Short mmCIF file of C-alpha atoms and ligand atoms in Angstrom, two decimals:
data_model
loop_
_atom_site.label_atom_id
_atom_site.label_comp_id
_atom_site.label_asym_id
_atom_site.label_seq_id
_atom_site.Cartn_x
_atom_site.Cartn_y
_atom_site.Cartn_z
CA UNK A 1 64.01 119.83 119.10
CA UNK A 2 65.15 118.59 115.78
CA UNK A 3 69.00 119.70 115.77
CA UNK A 4 68.86 119.84 112.06
CA UNK A 5 66.32 122.79 112.55
CA UNK A 6 69.12 125.17 113.56
CA UNK A 7 71.55 124.14 111.08
CA UNK A 8 71.74 124.86 107.42
CA UNK A 9 71.26 121.99 105.43
CA UNK A 10 73.30 120.90 102.34
CA UNK A 11 72.91 118.06 99.86
CA UNK A 12 75.93 117.22 97.66
CA UNK A 13 75.25 115.03 94.49
CA UNK A 14 78.58 113.79 92.76
CA UNK A 15 79.00 113.02 89.13
CA UNK A 16 81.92 111.35 87.43
CA UNK A 17 85.12 109.91 88.95
CA UNK A 18 86.08 108.88 92.46
CA UNK A 19 87.99 112.39 92.76
CA UNK A 20 84.67 114.18 92.78
CA UNK A 21 83.18 111.91 95.55
CA UNK A 22 86.58 112.76 97.44
CA UNK A 23 86.33 116.52 96.74
CA UNK A 24 82.58 116.56 98.06
CA UNK A 25 83.78 115.25 101.30
CA UNK A 26 86.32 117.93 101.39
CA UNK A 27 83.54 120.37 100.53
CA UNK A 28 81.12 118.93 103.38
CA UNK A 29 83.85 119.54 105.70
CA UNK A 30 84.46 123.24 104.83
CA UNK A 31 80.74 123.59 104.88
CA UNK A 32 80.49 121.93 108.32
CA UNK A 33 82.75 124.86 109.58
CA UNK A 34 80.09 127.26 108.37
CA UNK A 35 77.30 125.24 110.22
CA UNK A 36 75.95 123.21 107.28
CA UNK A 37 74.75 119.54 108.02
CA UNK A 38 74.86 117.13 105.15
CA UNK A 39 71.37 115.78 104.23
CA UNK A 40 70.37 112.64 102.00
CA UNK A 41 68.26 114.43 99.59
CA UNK A 42 67.80 117.62 97.71
CA UNK A 43 64.18 117.83 98.94
CA UNK A 44 65.37 118.19 102.48
CA UNK A 45 68.21 121.11 101.58
CA UNK A 46 68.49 124.54 101.68
CA UNK A 47 71.65 124.40 99.43
CA UNK A 48 72.21 121.82 96.66
CA UNK A 49 75.39 121.46 95.32
CA UNK A 50 76.30 119.50 92.19
CA UNK A 51 79.73 118.57 91.88
CA UNK A 52 79.94 118.02 88.10
CA UNK A 53 82.22 116.04 85.55
CA UNK A 54 83.14 117.29 82.09
CA UNK A 55 84.88 114.23 80.87
CA UNK A 56 82.64 113.13 78.12
CA UNK A 57 79.70 115.22 76.36
CA UNK A 58 77.01 113.00 77.69
CA UNK A 59 78.45 113.56 81.34
CA UNK A 60 77.86 117.23 81.01
CA UNK A 61 74.46 116.56 79.44
CA UNK A 62 73.20 114.58 82.39
CA UNK A 63 74.24 117.43 84.84
CA UNK A 64 72.62 120.11 82.76
CA UNK A 65 69.31 118.09 82.64
CA UNK A 66 69.61 117.80 86.59
CA UNK A 67 69.99 121.55 86.71
CA UNK A 68 66.74 121.88 84.80
CA UNK A 69 65.14 119.69 87.66
CA UNK A 70 66.20 122.39 90.24
CA UNK A 71 63.76 124.86 88.80
CA UNK A 72 60.83 122.58 90.25
CA UNK A 73 62.63 122.14 93.75
CA UNK A 74 63.12 126.09 93.75
CA UNK A 75 59.42 126.70 92.91
CA UNK A 76 58.64 124.55 96.04
CA UNK A 77 61.26 125.86 98.29
CA UNK A 78 62.02 129.61 97.85
CA UNK A 79 64.85 129.72 100.00
CA UNK A 80 66.74 126.85 98.04
CA UNK A 81 70.18 127.93 96.65
CA UNK A 82 71.91 125.86 93.85
CA UNK A 83 75.49 125.51 93.37
CA UNK A 84 77.68 123.74 90.45
CA UNK A 85 81.04 122.52 91.44
CA UNK A 86 83.87 120.69 90.00
CA UNK A 87 84.70 120.49 86.26
CA UNK A 88 81.75 121.88 84.60
CA UNK A 89 81.90 124.77 86.77
CA UNK A 90 85.46 125.54 85.47
CA UNK A 91 84.74 125.07 81.93
CA UNK A 92 81.15 126.44 81.70
CA UNK A 93 81.16 129.35 84.26
CA UNK A 94 79.43 131.86 81.92
CA UNK A 95 77.20 129.47 80.11
CA UNK A 96 75.80 128.49 83.54
CA UNK A 97 75.42 131.87 85.25
CA UNK A 98 73.84 133.45 82.01
CA UNK A 99 71.79 130.52 80.53
CA UNK A 100 70.67 128.61 83.74
CA UNK A 101 69.15 131.40 85.66
CA UNK A 102 68.65 128.60 88.66
CA UNK A 103 72.35 128.48 89.56
CA UNK A 104 73.22 130.73 92.19
CA UNK A 105 76.96 129.60 92.65
CA UNK A 106 79.82 128.35 90.46
CA UNK A 107 82.94 127.02 92.18
CA UNK A 108 85.79 125.35 90.41
CA UNK A 109 87.82 122.46 91.82
CA UNK A 110 90.35 124.53 93.47
CA UNK A 111 88.29 127.23 95.09
CA UNK A 112 86.31 125.54 97.79
CA UNK A 113 87.71 126.97 100.69
CA UNK A 114 86.24 130.12 99.70
CA UNK A 115 82.69 128.59 99.57
CA UNK A 116 81.65 130.23 102.88
CA UNK A 117 82.31 133.66 101.81
CA UNK A 118 80.88 133.02 98.29
CA UNK A 119 77.67 131.52 100.29
CA UNK A 120 77.40 134.96 102.11
CA UNK A 121 77.11 136.83 98.96
CA UNK A 122 74.61 134.17 97.70
CA UNK A 123 72.58 134.96 100.80
CA UNK A 124 72.19 138.40 99.68
CA UNK A 125 70.53 137.48 96.63
CA UNK A 126 73.57 138.05 94.27
CA UNK A 127 75.33 135.10 92.23
CA UNK A 128 78.74 134.09 93.26
CA UNK A 129 81.64 132.57 91.39
CA UNK A 130 85.10 131.51 91.90
CA UNK A 131 86.84 129.21 89.30
CA UNK A 132 90.50 130.24 89.90
CA UNK A 133 92.71 127.25 89.58
CA UNK A 134 96.01 126.99 92.01
CA UNK A 135 99.28 125.50 91.71
CA UNK A 136 99.35 124.85 95.35
CA UNK A 137 95.79 123.78 96.71
CA UNK A 138 95.51 120.23 97.93
CA UNK A 139 93.25 120.81 100.82
CA UNK A 140 95.75 118.83 102.65
CA UNK A 141 95.07 119.29 106.33
CA UNK A 142 91.19 119.26 105.69
CA UNK A 143 89.69 116.09 107.45
CA UNK A 144 86.85 115.33 104.93
CA UNK A 145 83.39 114.26 106.33
CA UNK A 146 82.50 110.94 104.87
CA UNK A 147 79.43 111.22 102.95
CA UNK A 148 77.19 108.05 101.94
CA UNK A 149 80.00 106.00 103.74
CA UNK A 150 79.62 102.29 104.32
CA UNK A 151 81.95 102.72 107.07
CA UNK A 152 84.32 100.15 105.51
CA UNK A 153 85.83 101.65 102.43
CA UNK A 154 87.06 105.27 102.02
CA UNK A 155 88.98 107.51 99.46
CA UNK A 156 91.96 109.67 100.38
CA UNK A 157 93.17 112.06 97.67
CA UNK A 158 96.96 112.20 97.38
CA UNK A 159 97.32 114.69 94.59
CA UNK A 160 95.17 116.93 92.53
CA UNK A 161 95.46 117.99 88.58
CA UNK A 162 97.33 116.54 85.79
CA UNK A 163 100.18 117.79 83.63
CA UNK A 164 99.94 114.91 80.91
CA UNK A 165 97.96 116.66 78.38
CA UNK A 166 96.49 113.46 76.62
CA UNK A 167 94.81 114.91 73.52
CA UNK A 168 91.50 113.68 74.51
CA UNK A 169 91.30 114.84 77.71
CA UNK A 170 89.55 118.07 79.42
CA UNK A 171 91.02 117.55 83.01
CA UNK A 172 94.39 119.37 82.66
CA UNK A 173 91.85 122.47 81.57
CA UNK A 174 89.25 121.85 84.31
CA UNK A 175 91.60 120.62 87.07
CA UNK A 176 94.71 122.40 86.62
CA UNK A 177 98.38 121.48 87.23
CA UNK A 178 99.49 118.65 88.79
CA UNK A 179 100.65 118.85 92.68
CA UNK A 180 100.95 116.22 95.28
CA UNK A 181 99.54 116.39 98.95
CA UNK A 182 101.96 116.39 102.32
CA UNK A 183 102.76 112.69 102.62
CA UNK A 184 102.25 113.27 106.51
CA UNK A 185 98.85 114.34 105.99
CA UNK A 186 98.00 111.47 104.07
CA UNK A 187 99.54 109.16 106.54
CA UNK A 188 97.41 110.95 109.29
CA UNK A 189 94.22 110.70 107.30
CA UNK A 190 94.85 106.94 106.93
CA UNK A 191 95.44 106.52 110.53
CA UNK A 192 92.39 108.23 111.39
CA UNK A 193 90.43 106.02 109.14
CA UNK A 194 91.81 102.96 111.12
CA UNK A 195 90.66 104.57 114.18
CA UNK A 196 87.13 105.22 112.92
CA UNK A 197 86.94 101.50 111.98
CA UNK A 198 87.46 101.71 108.12
CA UNK A 199 89.14 98.73 106.78
CA UNK A 200 90.07 99.86 103.14
CA UNK A 201 91.33 102.92 101.73
CA UNK A 202 91.65 104.10 97.99
CA UNK A 203 94.42 106.64 97.38
CA UNK A 204 93.35 108.82 94.59
CA UNK A 205 95.15 110.99 91.84
CA UNK A 206 94.60 111.68 88.26
CA UNK A 207 98.13 109.98 87.80
CA UNK A 208 99.37 108.55 91.02
CA UNK A 209 102.75 107.45 89.46
CA UNK A 210 103.79 110.96 89.49
CA UNK A 211 103.19 111.75 92.99
CA UNK A 212 106.02 113.66 94.54
CA UNK A 213 106.31 115.10 98.00
CA UNK A 214 109.56 117.04 99.12
CA UNK A 215 108.81 117.62 102.94
CA UNK A 216 109.64 120.82 104.33
CA UNK A 217 112.09 120.38 107.26
CA UNK A 218 109.52 120.10 109.84
CA UNK A 219 106.91 118.03 108.42
CA UNK A 220 107.90 114.55 109.64
CA UNK A 221 110.05 115.74 112.47
CA UNK A 222 110.16 113.58 115.51
CA UNK A 223 112.05 115.36 118.01
CA UNK A 224 113.88 118.55 119.12
CA UNK A 225 116.61 119.36 116.97
CA UNK A 226 115.93 117.02 114.11
CA UNK A 227 115.15 118.26 110.85
CA UNK A 228 115.76 114.76 108.92
CA UNK A 229 112.78 113.53 106.99
CA UNK A 230 111.40 110.83 108.78
CA UNK A 231 108.33 108.52 108.42
CA UNK A 232 105.49 108.22 111.36
CA UNK A 233 107.60 105.49 112.58
CA UNK A 234 110.76 107.74 112.81
CA UNK A 235 112.65 106.01 109.85
CA UNK A 236 113.84 107.88 106.74
CA UNK A 237 110.72 108.37 104.65
CA UNK A 238 112.45 108.56 101.33
CA UNK A 239 115.43 108.55 99.14
CA UNK A 240 118.66 110.44 99.56
CA UNK A 241 117.09 113.58 97.88
CA UNK A 242 114.40 113.54 100.68
CA UNK A 243 111.88 113.20 98.20
CA UNK A 244 108.81 110.95 98.63
CA UNK A 245 107.61 109.19 95.53
CA UNK A 246 104.53 106.86 95.01
CA UNK A 247 106.13 103.80 96.04
CA UNK A 248 107.62 105.24 99.17
CA UNK A 249 104.22 106.85 99.75
CA UNK A 250 102.54 103.27 99.34
CA UNK A 251 104.96 101.83 101.66
CA UNK A 252 104.39 104.58 104.40
CA UNK A 253 100.69 103.95 104.17
CA UNK A 254 101.22 100.11 104.24
CA UNK A 255 103.44 100.18 107.31
CA UNK A 256 101.77 102.96 109.22
CA UNK A 257 98.46 101.14 108.86
CA UNK A 258 99.00 97.22 108.49
CA UNK A 259 95.28 96.48 109.30
CA UNK A 260 94.19 98.82 106.28
CA UNK A 261 93.59 97.39 102.96
CA UNK A 262 95.04 99.76 100.28
CA UNK A 263 94.02 100.41 96.85
CA UNK A 264 95.08 103.27 94.49
CA UNK A 265 93.73 104.77 91.15
CA UNK A 266 94.84 105.91 88.70
CA UNK A 267 98.20 104.89 87.24
CA UNK A 268 99.71 106.05 83.92
CA UNK A 269 101.79 103.34 81.95
CA UNK A 270 104.52 105.64 81.08
CA UNK A 271 105.22 106.52 84.82
CA UNK A 272 104.31 103.02 86.45
CA UNK A 273 107.67 101.80 87.92
CA UNK A 274 109.00 98.43 88.97
CA UNK A 275 109.67 100.27 92.28
CA UNK A 276 106.06 100.45 92.92
CA UNK A 277 105.26 97.16 91.76
CA UNK A 278 107.79 95.66 94.06
CA UNK A 279 106.39 97.48 97.18
CA UNK A 280 102.86 96.26 96.29
CA UNK A 281 104.22 92.56 96.13
CA UNK A 282 105.82 92.85 99.55
CA UNK A 283 103.04 94.20 101.53
CA UNK A 284 100.11 91.99 101.87
CA UNK A 285 97.73 94.68 102.70
CA UNK A 286 98.36 96.35 99.56
CA UNK A 287 95.76 95.10 97.11
CA UNK A 288 96.65 93.12 94.12
CA UNK A 289 95.02 95.17 91.55
CA UNK A 290 96.21 97.81 89.12
CA UNK A 291 94.08 100.11 86.92
CA UNK A 292 96.28 100.68 84.03
CA UNK A 293 94.49 102.95 81.12
CA UNK A 294 95.64 101.80 77.80
CA UNK A 295 93.20 103.83 75.66
CA UNK A 296 94.12 102.00 72.42
CA UNK A 297 96.14 99.12 71.22
CA UNK A 298 97.65 101.08 68.21
CA UNK A 299 100.82 102.74 68.58
CA UNK A 300 99.59 105.44 65.87
CA UNK A 301 96.48 106.12 67.61
CA UNK A 302 98.49 106.31 71.10
CA UNK A 303 100.85 108.70 69.46
CA UNK A 304 98.35 111.02 68.25
CA UNK A 305 96.81 110.68 71.94
CA UNK A 306 100.04 111.94 73.21
CA UNK A 307 100.19 109.35 75.53
CA UNK A 308 103.75 108.77 75.73
CA UNK A 309 104.14 105.19 75.19
CA UNK A 310 104.00 102.47 72.52
CA UNK A 311 101.91 99.24 72.41
CA UNK A 312 105.14 97.61 73.16
CA UNK A 313 106.06 99.68 76.08
CA UNK A 314 102.53 98.89 77.40
CA UNK A 315 102.92 95.20 76.98
CA UNK A 316 106.25 95.56 78.51
CA UNK A 317 104.59 97.17 81.85
CA UNK A 318 102.18 94.36 81.83
CA UNK A 319 104.63 91.80 81.58
CA UNK A 320 106.40 93.42 84.55
CA UNK A 321 103.28 93.18 86.45
CA UNK A 322 102.97 89.50 85.80
CA UNK A 323 106.37 88.80 86.76
CA UNK A 324 106.38 90.60 90.00
CA UNK A 325 102.99 89.88 91.14
CA UNK A 326 101.51 86.77 89.22
CA UNK A 327 98.11 87.07 91.16
CA UNK A 328 97.55 90.96 90.28
CA UNK A 329 94.38 91.88 88.38
CA UNK A 330 94.66 94.51 85.84
CA UNK A 331 91.65 96.57 84.52
CA UNK A 332 92.02 99.40 81.57
CA UNK A 333 90.22 102.19 80.13
CA UNK A 334 89.58 102.28 76.39
CA UNK A 335 88.54 104.95 74.02
CA UNK A 336 86.82 103.71 70.67
CA UNK A 337 86.85 105.96 67.54
CA UNK A 338 89.66 108.55 68.58
CA UNK A 339 90.37 110.73 65.42
CA UNK A 340 91.85 108.96 62.75
CA UNK A 341 91.14 105.42 63.97
CA UNK A 342 91.41 103.08 61.24
CA UNK A 343 89.84 99.53 61.15
CA UNK A 344 93.36 98.26 61.38
CA UNK A 345 93.98 100.36 64.74
CA UNK A 346 90.83 98.83 66.02
CA UNK A 347 91.67 95.23 65.31
CA UNK A 348 94.96 96.23 67.03
CA UNK A 349 92.77 97.40 70.21
CA UNK A 350 90.90 94.01 69.91
CA UNK A 351 94.18 91.91 69.87
CA UNK A 352 95.80 93.84 72.86
CA UNK A 353 92.77 93.05 74.90
CA UNK A 354 93.22 89.58 74.08
CA UNK A 355 96.90 89.61 74.77
CA UNK A 356 96.66 91.20 78.10
CA UNK A 357 93.40 89.41 79.28
CA UNK A 358 92.18 92.24 81.40
CA UNK A 359 90.00 91.35 84.59
CA UNK A 360 87.79 94.60 83.70
CA UNK A 361 87.65 97.36 81.04
CA UNK A 362 85.87 100.66 81.34
CA UNK A 363 85.10 101.43 77.54
CA UNK A 364 84.01 104.72 76.15
CA UNK A 365 83.15 106.03 72.59
CA UNK A 366 85.55 109.30 71.93
CA UNK A 367 83.91 112.36 72.56
CA UNK A 368 85.28 115.56 71.40
CA UNK A 369 85.90 118.14 74.48
CA UNK A 370 86.47 121.83 73.62
CA UNK A 371 89.90 123.19 74.05
CA UNK A 372 91.77 119.91 74.12
CA UNK A 373 94.86 119.07 71.72
CA UNK A 374 92.61 116.96 69.61
CA UNK A 375 89.82 119.38 69.33
CA UNK A 376 92.34 121.91 68.04
CA UNK A 377 94.33 119.58 65.78
CA UNK A 378 92.58 116.48 64.52
CA UNK A 379 89.18 116.32 62.99
CA UNK A 380 86.49 114.04 64.66
CA UNK A 381 86.36 112.23 61.87
CA UNK A 382 85.18 108.59 62.88
CA UNK A 383 81.47 108.31 62.19
CA UNK A 384 79.16 107.99 65.15
CA UNK A 385 77.80 104.47 64.00
CA UNK A 386 81.40 103.08 63.39
CA UNK A 387 82.61 104.56 66.96
CA UNK A 388 79.46 102.67 68.37
CA UNK A 389 80.02 99.42 66.27
CA UNK A 390 83.81 99.21 67.24
CA UNK A 391 82.73 99.99 71.10
CA UNK A 392 80.22 97.15 70.89
CA UNK A 393 82.93 94.85 69.37
CA UNK A 394 85.20 95.92 72.24
CA UNK A 395 82.65 95.16 74.90
CA UNK A 396 81.87 91.83 73.34
CA UNK A 397 85.53 90.95 73.46
CA UNK A 398 86.29 92.12 77.04
CA UNK A 399 83.28 90.17 78.45
CA UNK A 400 84.95 87.01 77.18
CA UNK A 401 88.31 87.96 78.81
CA UNK A 402 86.33 89.01 82.27
CA UNK A 403 84.82 85.87 82.28
CA UNK A 404 88.10 83.97 81.35
CA UNK A 405 89.80 85.80 84.40
CA UNK A 406 87.14 85.27 86.93
CA UNK A 407 86.73 81.53 85.82
CA UNK A 408 90.41 81.18 86.82
CA UNK A 409 89.71 82.10 90.26
CA UNK A 410 87.08 79.13 90.73
CA UNK A 411 88.56 76.85 93.28
CA UNK A 412 90.90 79.11 94.92
CA UNK A 413 90.45 80.67 98.67
CA UNK A 414 90.29 84.45 98.59
CA UNK A 415 90.34 87.18 101.18
CA UNK A 416 87.23 89.06 101.04
CA UNK A 417 86.16 92.09 102.82
CA UNK A 418 82.29 92.20 103.36
CA UNK A 419 80.98 95.63 102.26
CA UNK A 420 77.18 95.11 102.81
CA UNK A 421 74.16 93.28 101.95
CA UNK A 422 73.67 92.37 98.40
CA UNK A 423 71.22 94.19 96.29
CA UNK A 424 69.86 91.10 94.81
CA UNK A 425 69.50 88.78 97.72
CA UNK A 426 68.79 89.39 101.42
CA UNK A 427 70.30 86.18 102.17
CA UNK A 428 73.59 87.19 100.69
CA UNK A 429 76.46 89.68 101.29
CA UNK A 430 78.77 91.17 98.75
CA UNK A 431 82.68 92.00 99.36
CA UNK A 432 85.67 92.49 97.21
CA UNK A 433 89.07 90.07 97.13
CA UNK A 434 92.20 91.84 96.89
CA UNK A 435 91.92 91.57 92.91
CA UNK A 436 88.74 93.95 93.21
CA UNK A 437 86.34 91.38 92.05
CA UNK A 438 82.94 91.59 93.75
CA UNK A 439 82.31 88.25 95.73
CA UNK A 440 78.85 87.41 96.73
CA UNK A 441 78.69 85.14 99.94
CA UNK A 442 76.15 83.71 102.33
CA UNK A 443 74.99 86.16 104.69
CA UNK A 444 75.33 83.64 107.74
CA UNK A 445 78.22 81.96 108.82
CA UNK A 446 77.57 79.21 111.64
CA UNK A 447 75.12 81.33 113.04
CA UNK A 448 77.12 84.53 112.91
CA UNK A 449 75.82 87.29 110.59
CA UNK A 450 78.63 88.61 108.18
CA UNK A 451 78.58 92.40 109.03
CA UNK A 452 80.19 95.03 106.77
CA UNK A 453 84.05 95.57 107.64
CA UNK A 454 84.46 91.58 108.10
CA UNK A 455 87.46 89.92 106.54
CA UNK A 456 86.39 86.47 105.29
CA UNK A 457 88.54 83.61 103.77
CA UNK A 458 86.23 82.45 101.04
CA UNK A 459 86.31 79.40 98.56
CA UNK A 460 85.41 80.69 95.37
CA UNK A 461 82.88 78.40 93.89
CA UNK A 462 81.39 80.32 90.54
CA UNK A 463 82.25 82.94 88.25
CA UNK A 464 80.73 85.27 85.56
CA UNK A 465 81.98 88.08 83.66
CA UNK A 466 80.60 90.43 86.41
CA UNK A 467 81.77 88.50 89.66
CA UNK A 468 82.61 85.71 91.79
CA UNK A 469 80.43 83.67 94.10
CA UNK A 470 81.97 82.00 97.25
CA UNK A 471 81.48 79.77 100.24
CA UNK A 472 82.53 80.94 103.63
CA UNK A 473 85.51 78.96 104.78
CA UNK A 474 86.42 81.17 107.96
CA UNK A 475 86.09 84.48 109.35
CA UNK A 476 89.30 86.28 110.03
CA UNK A 477 90.56 88.56 112.69
CA UNK A 478 92.21 90.95 109.97
CA UNK A 479 94.33 90.90 106.78
CA UNK A 480 96.16 87.70 106.16
CA UNK A 481 99.72 87.35 104.79
CA UNK A 482 98.62 86.37 101.32
CA UNK A 483 95.73 87.53 99.06
CA UNK A 484 95.19 84.00 97.30
CA UNK A 485 95.82 81.22 100.00
CA UNK A 486 96.13 77.89 97.86
CA UNK A 487 93.92 75.94 95.54
CA UNK A 488 91.36 74.13 97.35
CA UNK A 489 90.53 70.52 96.98
CA UNK A 490 88.66 68.73 94.23
CA UNK A 491 85.60 68.24 96.39
CA UNK A 492 84.92 72.05 96.22
CA UNK A 493 83.73 72.07 92.91
CA UNK A 494 81.72 74.80 91.56
CA UNK A 495 78.13 74.24 91.79
CA UNK A 496 76.20 77.47 92.08
CA UNK A 497 75.21 80.05 89.58
CA UNK A 498 75.56 83.68 89.93
N1 5AD B 501 86.23 110.99 75.10
C1 5AD B 501 85.98 109.54 75.50
N2 5AD B 501 86.65 109.15 76.60
C2 5AD B 501 87.50 109.79 77.49
N3 5AD B 501 88.10 109.61 78.58
C3 5AD B 501 88.74 110.79 78.96
N4 5AD B 501 88.40 111.86 77.85
C4 5AD B 501 87.58 111.21 77.08
C5 5AD B 501 87.08 111.61 75.82
N5 5AD B 501 87.26 112.94 75.59
C6 5AD B 501 88.04 108.37 79.14
C7 5AD B 501 89.75 107.72 79.30
C8 5AD B 501 89.95 107.93 80.65
C9 5AD B 501 88.68 107.90 81.50
C10 5AD B 501 88.61 108.45 82.77
O1 5AD B 501 87.73 108.45 80.64
O2 5AD B 501 89.57 106.50 79.01
O3 5AD B 501 90.99 107.15 81.04
FE1 SF4 B 502 93.48 113.18 81.40
FE2 SF4 B 502 95.73 111.91 80.42
FE3 SF4 B 502 95.86 113.22 82.62
FE4 SF4 B 502 94.39 110.87 82.64
S1 SF4 B 502 96.54 111.08 82.54
S2 SF4 B 502 93.64 113.14 83.70
S3 SF4 B 502 93.48 111.03 80.69
S4 SF4 B 502 95.34 114.07 80.57
#
């Protein structure tokens, strides 16, 4: 008999950021305890959960359309229950329950532990809701069920919420106050990933640089009678106050899992320390890539955004990265058309893009969000077509910078972790170098197929704005001591196009 027939089936669809993907895996774990098995499509499920994002109006609109589609599914499957999780649950609970009759369940990001009891209520035909935010919840000890996993890369959440109150951002309202997860549970989860065959982890938080964990006396204890903070190897975990900051945490994970590649996201320029950069430089398994959202190149705009730094401060942070890790890639987020942005401000953003020469950027039009500081204090006064034109100029400029950065890698030897078969060609695989660029490689090397999870030494032969193409030089047992080996010789000239 099909084992699925005995269990309840849940389909979880994640929207928005990586934190939501990671949260969905916590939800799957909580529901597994309650007898639910994850399935791969809404059509197969008894319960569909939409883990939603409120960051821009467009993101919410996409989910609202998807909620409407659930009516058709329910018409075909009378027993189907539909739940809304995540940021929209927090922000729009009444609207969702009153105006979207198809929604049975609304659960905010800090209330997932209550899902089993809420589902009991839903089972009796009632609607159920819990959107209480918490100052403590980190789901620290919950072992996530990896959904849609490629078996190679995984996310581990290290902190939740945000205290920054950037003027444009809804996150502090939907995800609540900042809190850090127990460092020991993070290290343990990473170790488990290694045991399960994973090769790369991304440590996630809204603002990882303000990670701070002060262990309770027993958290890292190794032996009887000792109540010192010690790391999982038995060494002192952190500074003299016993606090583990983000740099300490990175080091702990890098040492505990030397064969695991480590990435993280997202940094905040006002909090990113040289201590973090020095740890990154020291450990070869920490990827040389930093996502450092700038949002705008104009100090005036940054001030209104309440970002806590100036253009000059930001550029000084970039200079530190370049000094401590010359081979480090940097990406950013940009918002075009924030309240009061002038043409001169916009030019400053374009000039900052040029000065930094980002490897990559995520670029958005400003979208006013209810409750935020900007919504309360500043008129959304840049006309839509001006926002659009400025965004197009930013995208155009960034494309050149991405192309330039990638072109600079041609001729180098990079360590690439293979993630899967290329979507465009069955003869090729794709992976990423330490800098986070996608690298396309031949699928076969000397009669051996490159399987996901293989580390490859690759000679970069071609570049475009979107990525790199390489030849395989060698397969590697595991991560090497450096991320960029050395420049290749002239006979390896670029010859293929992506
Ligand atoms: N409008 C447009 N973009 C936004 N972001 C956050 N809030 C808004 C908003 N209201 C962008 C920022 C942030 C990224 C995750 O989303 O650039 O870094
Ligand atoms: Fe939003 Fe700013 Fe917090 Fe990022 S740091 S989640 S942009 S408030």
